[in-house]
Amino acid sequence: MMKTTWIKWSISAVGGLVITGCATYPDQAATRQLAEKMVFEAFEASPAHMKRLEQDKSQQICSKIGDAKPGQEDSAEIVRLARASIRYPASGQLSGDWKAGDRLAHDGAGDRIRNGKTEANKENGALCQNCHALAPGEINVGNVGPPLTGYGKQRGNSEAIVKYTYEKIYNAWVYFPCSNMPRLGATGHLTPEQVTHMVAYLLDPQSPINK
Amino acid sequence: MKILPSPCLVLGAALCLATATTALAQGNDLSVGRKMLMEDNPGELWIDQGKTLFMQKRGPKNVSLEQCDFGFGPGKLEGAAARLPRYFADTDRVEDLESRLLTCMTTLQGFDRKELIKKAISPAASSGSDMEALALYVTSRSNGMKVNVALNHQKEYDMYKAGEYLFYRRSGQTDFGCVQCHGEADKRIRLQDLVHMTSKQGAQEVASTWPAYRGAHYVVRTMQWRLNDCVWQMRLPDLKYATDYSIALTMFLNRQGNDAVMQAPGFKR
């Protein structure tokens, strides 16, 4: 009798102390569960807008903590999913209007949400200027991605280059799993037609980017 | 039958002791920090405004914020902000500066939480909100002291790890997590320099300069405002004020920024 009470007491005392005395990092699964709950409690949004918080398979794989890169298997999965995501324009023409592309490349707006309302733009900007140097001499450009200045001049515009460029812009992860470049077509930020304009902007010899 | 003291217990106690000592070794002179401020930072004007608001008897209960406990006991402000976010037993939560202010303004002064939140972030070029001025005043009382965010309570560990996870979490049509813009040195979005937050120096800049005077808006802005703006660019929905999401990210960044010398208000573009 005495003995069992003593043991019970000791165990609960140790248990209690362990909670305060041995606080430590939660494991991965616990962290994930807690943090995911935080995400879905943190935003004020309609059900349609809440969907933006959900991760697809590729985003889950590409959210590794620290410098961890996706392994071989993960990379293969990303490339497979990226390939499957690509849609081509109804016309079958992968290169569109470079002037429309020029305008879109410099447009960083579209689909942002404030007070529950999405920006009232006719179409989304393509965001390229935020991350890439574009035509020679442009100063207000980002450097998250490599310069695209002279992109077409260096590569020509063979069918293979047109196809590569279309796919790269539509889903950058086909060629570089988990890169910092958004999968602009695949996530629906840009339409296939818009992507064709971006291709023309990068490859047309008349485009300012190749001057 | 013999129950050996768990190694975990011994280790835990030793760790707690270690963190407690570093905490005590803090303490410093306010004037040092004052001198370090940029001489012509207009944000300094908000410090006095915040101080007045802090001392004034306000709210339905007509009391000042002098009894608010920011972690070192009621009314003890020196160095308190440099240790936030931290766990508070009275709310059983980890709170950052802005959520702690909300707690005190509702429990001590009797203000309505919803109303406070509605006005917390002021319009650009306005005279600023009470929350912005208060947050700056409380932070300024840590100027010259070192950022020292500690992990002791289990909820602090949890919050820190959640913040780390969220920093790397990609979602939405731009596939952005925080790390896509803040994970490398010398990067820019258009001409805007991006702080490299996965470096010690970058995290220290974040941890020590908010609230900050924002030149483009002519007002003092808080960390919550900054997070709202980044989340907006990420195409995510409206971030609610002072949720665990913001607290976790702040906990992660501030702890990475430990040992930076506090110098609020920062001066931002």
Short mmCIF file of C-alpha atoms in Angstrom, two decimals:
data_model
loop_
_atom_site.label_atom_id
_atom_site.label_comp_id
_atom_site.label_asym_id
_atom_site.label_seq_id
_atom_site.Cartn_x
_atom_site.Cartn_y
_atom_site.Cartn_z
CA MET A 1 0.00 0.00 0.00
CA MET A 2 2.59 2.51 1.21
CA LYS A 3 4.92 1.37 -1.48
CA THR A 4 2.54 1.87 -4.37
CA THR A 5 1.57 5.35 -3.17
CA TRP A 6 5.21 6.23 -2.95
CA ILE A 7 5.88 5.01 -6.45
CA LYS A 8 2.84 6.84 -7.78
CA TRP A 9 3.97 10.01 -6.11
CA SER A 10 7.50 9.71 -7.41
CA ILE A 11 6.34 9.07 -10.92
CA SER A 12 3.97 11.98 -10.96
CA ALA A 13 6.59 14.24 -9.41
CA VAL A 14 9.16 13.21 -11.99
CA GLY A 15 6.54 13.58 -14.70
CA GLY A 16 5.65 17.05 -13.52
CA LEU A 17 9.24 18.14 -13.30
CA VAL A 18 10.02 16.70 -16.66
CA ILE A 19 7.43 18.96 -18.22
CA THR A 20 8.93 22.13 -16.77
CA GLY A 21 12.52 21.01 -16.34
CA CYS A 22 13.03 19.30 -19.65
CA ALA A 23 11.25 21.41 -22.16
CA THR A 24 12.78 20.78 -25.54
CA TYR A 25 12.30 21.11 -29.27
CA PRO A 26 9.18 19.34 -30.51
CA ASP A 27 9.79 16.71 -33.19
CA GLN A 28 9.05 17.30 -36.86
CA ALA A 29 5.58 15.80 -36.84
CA ALA A 30 4.48 17.81 -33.80
CA THR A 31 5.95 21.01 -35.24
CA ARG A 32 4.19 20.48 -38.51
CA GLN A 33 0.86 19.82 -36.85
CA LEU A 34 1.12 22.91 -34.67
CA ALA A 35 2.35 25.22 -37.42
CA GLU A 36 -0.26 24.05 -39.94
CA LYS A 37 -2.96 24.80 -37.37
CA MET A 38 -1.50 28.29 -36.96
CA VAL A 39 -1.70 28.91 -40.70
CA PHE A 40 -5.36 28.06 -40.94
CA GLU A 41 -6.24 30.16 -37.88
CA ALA A 42 -4.25 33.23 -38.92
CA PHE A 43 -6.19 34.51 -41.91
CA GLU A 44 -9.54 36.19 -42.36
CA ALA A 45 -10.79 34.90 -45.68
CA SER A 46 -13.55 33.41 -47.77
CA PRO A 47 -13.33 29.65 -48.38
CA ALA A 48 -12.06 30.34 -51.91
CA HIS A 49 -9.26 32.54 -50.60
CA MET A 50 -8.44 30.07 -47.81
CA LYS A 51 -7.55 27.59 -50.55
CA ARG A 52 -4.44 29.65 -51.25
CA LEU A 53 -3.05 28.44 -47.95
CA GLU A 54 -3.26 24.77 -48.86
CA GLN A 55 -0.05 23.27 -50.17
CA ASP A 56 0.07 21.00 -53.19
CA LYS A 57 2.39 18.01 -53.20
CA SER A 58 5.26 19.89 -54.83
CA GLN A 59 5.05 22.79 -52.40
CA GLN A 60 5.16 20.36 -49.51
CA ILE A 61 8.30 18.76 -50.86
CA CYS A 62 9.84 22.16 -51.59
CA SER A 63 9.32 23.56 -48.07
CA LYS A 64 12.34 21.89 -46.55
CA ILE A 65 13.86 23.66 -43.58
CA GLY A 66 17.33 25.17 -43.79
CA ASP A 67 19.61 24.42 -46.70
CA ALA A 68 18.15 20.97 -47.26
CA LYS A 69 17.71 20.27 -50.98
CA PRO A 70 15.19 17.78 -52.37
CA GLY A 71 16.74 14.32 -52.73
CA GLN A 72 16.83 12.35 -55.96
CA GLU A 73 13.45 10.74 -55.44
CA ASP A 74 11.78 14.01 -54.50
CA SER A 75 13.31 15.78 -57.47
CA ALA A 76 12.07 13.10 -59.83
CA GLU A 77 8.58 13.45 -58.33
CA ILE A 78 8.65 17.25 -58.73
CA VAL A 79 9.71 16.94 -62.38
CA ARG A 80 7.01 14.35 -63.03
CA LEU A 81 4.31 16.56 -61.47
CA ALA A 82 5.64 19.62 -63.28
CA ARG A 83 5.58 17.87 -66.65
CA ALA A 84 2.04 16.73 -66.06
CA SER A 85 0.98 20.27 -65.15
CA ILE A 86 1.89 21.93 -68.43
CA ARG A 87 -0.96 23.08 -70.66
CA TYR A 88 -0.44 24.54 -74.09
CA PRO A 89 -2.49 27.32 -75.69
CA ALA A 90 -5.49 26.37 -77.83
CA SER A 91 -3.80 27.84 -80.91
CA GLY A 92 -0.80 25.56 -80.53
CA GLN A 93 1.42 28.64 -81.07
CA LEU A 94 3.94 28.84 -78.21
CA SER A 95 5.18 32.31 -79.12
CA GLY A 96 2.73 35.23 -78.93
CA ASP A 97 2.93 39.02 -78.93
CA TRP A 98 6.18 40.47 -77.54
CA LYS A 99 4.56 43.85 -76.89
CA ALA A 100 1.97 42.28 -74.61
CA GLY A 101 4.83 40.35 -73.00
CA ASP A 102 6.83 43.53 -72.43
CA ARG A 103 3.91 45.13 -70.63
CA LEU A 104 3.21 42.02 -68.53
CA ALA A 105 6.89 41.54 -67.62
CA HIS A 106 6.87 44.95 -65.94
CA ASP A 107 3.56 44.46 -64.16
CA GLY A 108 3.89 43.24 -60.57
CA ALA A 109 0.23 43.51 -59.64
CA GLY A 110 -2.71 41.13 -59.76
CA ASP A 111 -4.60 38.83 -57.42
CA ARG A 112 -3.36 40.38 -54.19
CA ILE A 113 -5.97 40.45 -51.44
CA ARG A 114 -6.85 43.38 -49.20
CA ASN A 115 -9.87 43.52 -46.91
CA GLY A 116 -11.21 40.37 -48.48
CA LYS A 117 -11.15 41.75 -52.01
CA THR A 118 -8.81 40.71 -54.81
CA GLU A 119 -7.23 43.45 -56.87
CA ALA A 120 -9.50 44.53 -59.68
CA ASN A 121 -7.10 43.99 -62.59
CA LYS A 122 -8.10 42.75 -66.02
CA GLU A 123 -5.27 40.21 -65.88
CA ASN A 124 -2.40 39.34 -63.59
CA GLY A 125 0.98 40.94 -64.10
CA ALA A 126 3.77 38.46 -64.85
CA LEU A 127 6.10 39.69 -62.04
CA CYS A 128 9.32 39.12 -64.06
CA GLN A 129 10.69 42.60 -63.33
CA ASN A 130 10.49 41.90 -59.59
CA CYS A 131 13.15 39.22 -59.91
CA HIS A 132 14.98 39.60 -63.24
CA ALA A 133 16.95 42.27 -65.08
CA LEU A 134 15.15 42.77 -68.41
CA ALA A 135 15.95 45.19 -71.27
CA PRO A 136 19.42 46.77 -71.20
CA GLY A 137 19.60 49.93 -69.13
CA GLU A 138 16.55 49.24 -66.97
CA ILE A 139 17.42 50.07 -63.39
CA ASN A 140 14.34 49.28 -61.32
CA VAL A 141 14.78 45.52 -61.58
CA GLY A 142 15.26 42.73 -59.06
CA ASN A 143 18.00 40.10 -58.89
CA VAL A 144 16.34 37.14 -57.21
CA GLY A 145 16.72 35.38 -60.58
CA PRO A 146 19.49 35.69 -63.20
CA PRO A 147 19.42 38.59 -65.72
CA LEU A 148 17.32 37.87 -68.82
CA THR A 149 18.92 40.72 -70.76
CA GLY A 150 19.79 39.49 -74.26
CA TYR A 151 18.06 36.16 -73.57
CA GLY A 152 16.95 35.58 -77.20
CA LYS A 153 20.04 37.09 -78.74
CA GLN A 154 22.14 34.47 -76.96
CA ARG A 155 19.90 31.52 -77.64
CA GLY A 156 18.24 32.15 -80.98
CA ASN A 157 14.63 31.07 -81.40
CA SER A 158 14.74 27.51 -82.63
CA GLU A 159 11.73 25.33 -81.94
CA ALA A 160 13.60 23.66 -79.08
CA ILE A 161 14.36 27.02 -77.43
CA VAL A 162 10.76 28.18 -77.85
CA LYS A 163 9.52 24.99 -76.23
CA TYR A 164 12.06 25.17 -73.39
CA THR A 165 11.22 28.81 -72.70
CA TYR A 166 7.48 28.16 -72.71
CA GLU A 167 7.84 25.26 -70.31
CA LYS A 168 10.29 27.11 -68.08
CA ILE A 169 7.88 30.00 -67.61
CA TYR A 170 4.83 27.76 -67.33
CA ASN A 171 6.44 25.55 -64.69
CA ALA A 172 10.00 26.48 -63.73
CA TRP A 173 10.33 23.32 -61.63
CA VAL A 174 10.39 21.05 -64.71
CA TYR A 175 13.99 22.14 -65.17
CA PHE A 176 14.90 23.13 -61.63
CA PRO A 177 12.91 21.35 -58.91
CA CYS A 178 12.01 23.65 -55.99
CA SER A 179 13.69 26.72 -57.48
CA ASN A 180 12.73 30.16 -56.21
CA MET A 181 10.98 30.94 -59.47
CA PRO A 182 7.19 30.53 -59.13
CA ARG A 183 5.45 27.99 -61.36
CA LEU A 184 3.55 30.85 -62.93
CA GLY A 185 1.42 28.92 -65.41
CA ALA A 186 0.93 25.79 -63.34
CA THR A 187 -0.38 27.65 -60.29
CA GLY A 188 -2.80 29.60 -62.45
CA HIS A 189 -1.13 32.95 -61.94
CA LEU A 190 -0.66 33.27 -65.72
CA THR A 191 -2.79 31.79 -68.51
CA PRO A 192 -1.21 29.77 -71.35
CA GLU A 193 -1.85 32.75 -73.70
CA GLN A 194 -0.01 35.08 -71.35
CA VAL A 195 2.90 32.64 -71.23
CA THR A 196 3.13 32.76 -75.05
CA HIS A 197 3.50 36.56 -74.82
CA MET A 198 6.32 36.10 -72.31
CA VAL A 199 8.05 33.69 -74.69
CA ALA A 200 7.83 36.23 -77.51
CA TYR A 201 9.13 38.96 -75.22
CA LEU A 202 12.20 36.86 -74.38
CA LEU A 203 12.88 35.51 -77.89
CA ASP A 204 11.65 37.94 -80.55
CA PRO A 205 14.60 39.81 -82.12
CA GLN A 206 12.38 42.95 -82.08
CA SER A 207 11.85 42.75 -78.30
CA PRO A 208 13.67 45.42 -76.25
CA ILE A 209 15.20 42.64 -74.17
CA ASN A 210 17.28 41.59 -77.21
CA LYS A 211 18.34 45.08 -78.25
CA MET B 1 12.89 -0.36 -5.94
CA LYS B 2 14.87 2.73 -6.69
CA ILE B 3 14.01 5.51 -9.08
CA LEU B 4 17.09 7.18 -10.46
CA PRO B 5 16.87 10.88 -11.19
CA SER B 6 16.29 11.12 -14.89
CA PRO B 7 19.27 12.48 -16.83
CA CYS B 8 16.79 14.67 -18.59
CA LEU B 9 15.88 16.33 -15.31
CA VAL B 10 19.44 17.13 -14.41
CA LEU B 11 20.15 18.42 -17.87
CA GLY B 12 16.94 20.42 -17.88
CA ALA B 13 17.76 22.11 -14.61
CA ALA B 14 21.27 22.92 -15.78
CA LEU B 15 19.92 24.42 -18.98
CA CYS B 16 17.36 26.50 -17.15
CA LEU B 17 20.06 27.79 -14.88
CA ALA B 18 22.23 28.68 -17.83
CA THR B 19 19.51 30.71 -19.52
CA ALA B 20 18.59 32.41 -16.26
CA THR B 21 22.16 33.59 -15.77
CA THR B 22 22.45 35.06 -19.24
CA ALA B 23 19.19 36.85 -18.57
CA LEU B 24 20.58 38.41 -15.41
CA ALA B 25 23.81 39.38 -17.10
CA GLN B 26 21.77 41.73 -19.30
CA GLY B 27 20.77 45.08 -17.87
CA ASN B 28 22.33 48.18 -19.33
CA ASP B 29 22.01 51.90 -19.53
CA LEU B 30 19.17 53.41 -21.52
CA SER B 31 21.22 56.44 -22.52
CA VAL B 32 23.62 54.30 -24.52
CA GLY B 33 20.81 53.24 -26.82
CA ARG B 34 19.45 56.75 -27.10
CA LYS B 35 22.78 57.96 -28.39
CA MET B 36 22.81 55.25 -31.00
CA LEU B 37 19.60 56.40 -32.62
CA MET B 38 19.87 58.20 -35.87
CA GLU B 39 19.78 61.84 -34.90
CA ASP B 40 17.17 62.82 -37.45
CA ASN B 41 14.80 59.87 -37.23
CA PRO B 42 11.31 61.43 -37.11
CA GLY B 43 10.08 58.21 -35.50
CA GLU B 44 11.52 59.43 -32.21
CA LEU B 45 8.58 61.78 -31.86
CA TRP B 46 6.39 58.73 -31.39
CA ILE B 47 8.34 57.63 -28.33
CA ASP B 48 7.07 60.51 -26.24
CA GLN B 49 3.57 60.09 -27.59
CA GLY B 50 3.75 56.43 -26.57
CA LYS B 51 5.04 57.31 -23.15
CA THR B 52 2.17 59.72 -22.56
CA LEU B 53 -0.35 57.10 -23.64
CA PHE B 54 1.32 54.52 -21.42
CA MET B 55 1.14 56.69 -18.30
CA GLN B 56 -2.33 58.08 -18.93
CA LYS B 57 -5.36 56.64 -17.16
CA ARG B 58 -7.37 55.29 -20.07
CA GLY B 59 -10.07 52.86 -21.08
CA PRO B 60 -13.33 51.88 -19.37
CA LYS B 61 -11.40 51.00 -16.20
CA ASN B 62 -9.54 54.32 -16.25
CA VAL B 63 -6.09 52.97 -15.42
CA SER B 64 -2.68 53.41 -16.94
CA LEU B 65 -0.53 50.64 -18.38
CA GLU B 66 2.00 50.99 -15.57
CA GLN B 67 0.91 47.67 -14.08
CA CYS B 68 1.36 45.79 -17.35
CA ASP B 69 3.83 42.93 -17.03
CA PHE B 70 6.03 42.50 -20.10
CA GLY B 71 7.91 39.61 -18.51
CA PHE B 72 9.99 41.20 -15.78
CA GLY B 73 7.05 42.01 -13.52
CA PRO B 74 4.41 44.78 -13.52
CA GLY B 75 5.79 48.08 -14.74
CA LYS B 76 9.31 46.78 -15.33
CA LEU B 77 10.09 47.86 -18.85
CA GLU B 78 13.88 48.05 -18.96
CA GLY B 79 15.05 45.31 -21.30
CA ALA B 80 11.64 43.63 -21.41
CA ALA B 81 10.97 44.09 -25.12
CA ALA B 82 14.40 42.69 -25.98
CA ARG B 83 13.19 39.36 -24.58
CA LEU B 84 9.94 39.13 -26.51
CA PRO B 85 8.22 36.96 -27.59
CA ARG B 86 8.08 34.93 -24.39
CA TYR B 87 5.73 32.75 -22.38
CA PHE B 88 3.32 34.45 -19.97
CA ALA B 89 1.77 32.36 -17.23
CA ASP B 90 -1.30 34.59 -16.83
CA THR B 91 -2.48 33.95 -20.37
CA ASP B 92 -0.70 30.60 -20.69
CA ARG B 93 0.51 31.76 -24.11
CA VAL B 94 3.63 32.92 -25.83
CA GLU B 95 3.06 36.56 -26.67
CA ASP B 96 4.96 39.10 -28.71
CA LEU B 97 4.99 42.81 -28.01
CA GLU B 98 1.78 43.63 -29.80
CA SER B 99 -0.22 40.70 -28.44
CA ARG B 100 1.02 41.50 -24.92
CA LEU B 101 -0.09 45.10 -25.31
CA LEU B 102 -3.48 43.84 -26.46
CA THR B 103 -3.66 41.62 -23.38
CA CYS B 104 -2.94 44.51 -21.01
CA MET B 105 -5.18 46.98 -22.78
CA THR B 106 -8.09 44.58 -22.56
CA THR B 107 -7.56 43.06 -19.10
CA LEU B 108 -6.17 46.09 -17.25
CA GLN B 109 -7.81 48.96 -19.07
CA GLY B 110 -10.97 47.21 -20.26
CA PHE B 111 -10.69 48.18 -23.92
CA ASP B 112 -12.53 46.09 -26.47
CA ARG B 113 -10.13 43.79 -28.29
CA LYS B 114 -11.91 44.05 -31.62
CA GLU B 115 -11.90 47.84 -31.53
CA LEU B 116 -8.21 47.94 -30.63
CA ILE B 117 -7.35 45.66 -33.52
CA LYS B 118 -9.42 47.68 -35.97
CA LYS B 119 -7.31 50.76 -35.24
CA ALA B 120 -3.96 49.09 -34.56
CA ILE B 121 -2.44 49.74 -37.98
CA SER B 122 -2.85 53.38 -38.95
CA PRO B 123 -3.42 54.77 -42.43
CA ALA B 124 -0.32 56.09 -44.23
CA ALA B 125 0.58 59.74 -43.49
CA SER B 126 -1.71 59.78 -40.44
CA SER B 127 -0.63 60.67 -36.92
CA GLY B 128 -0.31 56.94 -36.20
CA SER B 129 -2.21 54.61 -33.89
CA ASP B 130 -2.05 54.23 -30.12
CA MET B 131 -0.75 50.72 -30.62
CA GLU B 132 2.11 51.90 -32.83
CA ALA B 133 3.16 54.59 -30.35
CA LEU B 134 2.86 52.26 -27.35
CA ALA B 135 4.80 49.47 -29.07
CA LEU B 136 7.57 51.91 -29.87
CA TYR B 137 7.68 53.37 -26.37
CA VAL B 138 7.93 49.97 -24.71
CA THR B 139 10.59 48.85 -27.19
CA SER B 140 12.60 52.04 -26.75
CA ARG B 141 13.02 51.14 -23.08
CA SER B 142 15.26 48.30 -24.26
CA ASN B 143 17.42 50.48 -26.46
CA GLY B 144 21.11 49.82 -25.98
CA MET B 145 20.42 46.36 -24.56
CA LYS B 146 20.91 43.08 -26.31
CA VAL B 147 18.16 41.03 -27.90
CA ASN B 148 17.86 37.94 -25.77
CA VAL B 149 14.95 35.70 -26.70
CA ALA B 150 15.17 32.57 -24.57
CA LEU B 151 13.67 29.12 -24.85
CA ASN B 152 12.66 27.81 -21.44
CA HIS B 153 9.00 26.92 -21.40
CA GLN B 154 7.81 24.12 -23.68
CA LYS B 155 5.50 26.55 -25.45
CA GLU B 156 8.50 28.72 -26.30
CA TYR B 157 10.24 25.78 -27.92
CA ASP B 158 7.05 24.94 -29.80
CA MET B 159 6.56 28.52 -30.97
CA TYR B 160 10.15 28.82 -32.13
CA LYS B 161 10.04 25.62 -34.15
CA ALA B 162 6.67 26.53 -35.65
CA GLY B 163 8.15 29.87 -36.72
CA GLU B 164 11.04 28.15 -38.40
CA TYR B 165 8.65 25.82 -40.20
CA LEU B 166 6.50 28.75 -41.35
CA PHE B 167 9.51 30.67 -42.64
CA TYR B 168 10.13 27.87 -45.13
CA ARG B 169 6.50 27.02 -45.90
CA ARG B 170 5.63 27.65 -49.54
CA SER B 171 2.07 28.08 -50.76
CA GLY B 172 -0.17 30.00 -53.11
CA GLN B 173 0.10 30.93 -56.77
CA THR B 174 3.56 32.47 -56.30
CA ASP B 175 4.99 29.43 -54.48
CA PHE B 176 6.43 31.83 -51.91
CA GLY B 177 7.66 31.08 -48.45
CA CYS B 178 9.58 33.77 -46.59
CA VAL B 179 12.88 32.15 -47.54
CA GLN B 180 12.31 32.74 -51.26
CA CYS B 181 12.86 36.46 -50.69
CA HIS B 182 14.86 36.50 -47.47
CA GLY B 183 17.15 33.47 -47.80
CA GLU B 184 20.12 34.89 -49.72
CA ALA B 185 22.50 37.82 -49.38
CA ASP B 186 22.40 40.92 -51.60
CA LYS B 187 19.04 40.21 -53.21
CA ARG B 188 16.44 42.72 -54.31
CA ILE B 189 12.81 42.78 -55.37
CA ARG B 190 12.98 45.52 -57.98
CA LEU B 191 15.13 48.10 -56.17
CA GLN B 192 14.07 47.08 -52.68
CA ASP B 193 16.88 45.46 -50.73
CA LEU B 194 15.86 42.23 -49.06
CA VAL B 195 17.18 41.46 -45.60
CA HIS B 196 19.03 38.13 -45.58
CA MET B 197 17.29 36.62 -42.58
CA THR B 198 18.93 33.22 -42.59
CA SER B 199 22.18 35.00 -41.73
CA LYS B 200 22.86 36.06 -38.17
CA GLN B 201 23.41 39.66 -39.21
CA GLY B 202 20.15 39.87 -41.14
CA ALA B 203 18.12 38.38 -38.32
CA GLN B 204 19.79 40.79 -35.93
CA GLU B 205 18.74 43.71 -38.09
CA VAL B 206 15.14 42.52 -37.92
CA ALA B 207 15.21 41.81 -34.20
CA SER B 208 16.64 45.18 -33.22
CA THR B 209 14.99 47.78 -35.47
CA TRP B 210 11.22 47.33 -35.10
CA PRO B 211 8.98 49.28 -34.61
CA ALA B 212 10.48 51.45 -37.33
CA TYR B 213 9.79 54.78 -38.95
CA ARG B 214 8.68 54.15 -42.50
CA GLY B 215 9.66 57.03 -44.75
CA ALA B 216 7.21 56.14 -47.51
CA HIS B 217 4.28 56.24 -45.06
CA TYR B 218 5.42 59.00 -42.68
CA VAL B 219 4.46 56.86 -39.70
CA VAL B 220 5.94 54.38 -37.29
CA ARG B 221 5.21 50.79 -38.31
CA THR B 222 5.27 47.62 -36.21
CA MET B 223 6.37 44.09 -37.01
CA GLN B 224 2.74 43.07 -37.50
CA TRP B 225 2.40 45.66 -40.25
CA ARG B 226 5.58 44.42 -41.91
CA LEU B 227 4.35 40.82 -41.91
CA ASN B 228 1.00 41.92 -43.36
CA ASP B 229 2.78 43.58 -46.26
CA CYS B 230 4.93 40.55 -47.08
CA VAL B 231 1.97 38.21 -46.83
CA TRP B 232 0.05 40.50 -49.20
CA GLN B 233 2.84 40.29 -51.76
CA MET B 234 2.75 36.52 -51.37
CA ARG B 235 -0.90 36.66 -52.51
CA LEU B 236 -2.12 35.18 -49.22
CA PRO B 237 -5.38 36.39 -47.64
CA ASP B 238 -5.68 39.10 -44.96
CA LEU B 239 -3.55 38.23 -41.96
CA LYS B 240 -5.39 38.71 -38.66
CA TYR B 241 -3.73 40.86 -36.01
CA ALA B 242 -1.52 39.18 -33.40
CA THR B 243 -2.14 35.52 -34.17
CA ASP B 244 0.22 32.67 -33.36
CA TYR B 245 1.37 32.71 -37.00
CA SER B 246 2.89 36.17 -36.55
CA ILE B 247 4.13 35.43 -33.05
CA ALA B 248 5.86 32.25 -34.24
CA LEU B 249 7.64 33.99 -37.12
CA THR B 250 8.67 36.82 -34.81
CA MET B 251 9.90 34.33 -32.22
CA PHE B 252 12.00 32.56 -34.84
CA LEU B 253 13.48 35.74 -36.31
CA ASN B 254 14.11 37.50 -33.00
CA ARG B 255 15.80 34.49 -31.46
CA GLN B 256 18.02 34.15 -34.52
CA GLY B 257 18.79 37.82 -33.93
CA ASN B 258 19.92 37.39 -30.32
CA ASP B 259 22.78 39.64 -29.17
CA ALA B 260 21.88 42.49 -31.52
CA VAL B 261 21.76 45.84 -29.74
CA MET B 262 18.23 47.23 -29.68
CA GLN B 263 17.81 50.55 -31.44
CA ALA B 264 14.16 51.36 -32.04
CA PRO B 265 12.77 53.04 -33.99
CA GLY B 266 14.62 51.78 -37.04
CA PHE B 267 14.47 53.90 -40.15
CA LYS B 268 13.07 52.15 -43.22
CA ARG B 269 12.44 53.12 -46.76
#
